[in-house]
């Protein structure tokens, strides 16, 4: 029976030096070149580069599987405790959406959830590996361990290209081959993505992000809610007002003026929109009774109190 060995432990530096000293110059040069390639893989890549590298890796592992019986491919994991995802413990409250660009290396993102679509055919390396593209176009590798009877067929059945899913509290790390990605030790942390499609769905997600002080993501969800809205004036007014508050939190006061002004225009009874309009005007420094007409701003003759 053939065995696939996945080395996830750290090599002993003394033994590595001893091995290098026993080699000839050509072999030493080859090993050092391999080490440089390893370090270069730890550099964050563009989505296109991630896809290209993932396809190359898939071809490599597919070729290896063709030489042996893929049904007999087993994983021997030699790992230290630091290599696995730290225990999550009990979660409190709902999870807030995050994106690939907001992930921090070496961090378990407590209270966050990363949603996306599998954008390439998966790989079986002893773990099930797929490439996930988030709603902003960010791409990241995800390796899932401890799937019962994991194999090429199981991996391709579960993590097929085009499936939408989410990773709860993603652990972003550097793998032992030098590449960067998310490690999942508990398969139950892979869940179906939210089915948000209505304005109220996106608004709820925006509210969650805002409460978590993720103002840019809240802004994005409120925008999606606006795009999905069936155009009732009161709902649009609320969404414009919410986006105005996000822009103020991000320091974009001129945009906040435009959005809160639009909200007030859509629904003159929206008290929050009027209050945010007044705040935005004060922060931008515009005269509250004589509006300057500036690019990107809807101008009114006076601020309604």
Coordinates of C-alpha atoms in Angstrom, one line a residue, residues 85-93 110-111 169:
X85 CA -5.7 25.7 14.5
X86 CA -6.1 26.8 18.1
X87 CA -9.3 25.6 19.8
X88 CA -12.2 28.0 19.2
X89 CA -14.0 27.2 22.4
X90 CA -17.5 28.5 22.6
X91 CA -18.6 31.2 20.2
X92 CA -20.5 34.2 21.3
X93 CA -23.1 35.8 19.0
X110 CA -12.5 35.0 16.1
X111 CA -16.0 36.1 15.5
X169 CA -13.3 31.8 12.2

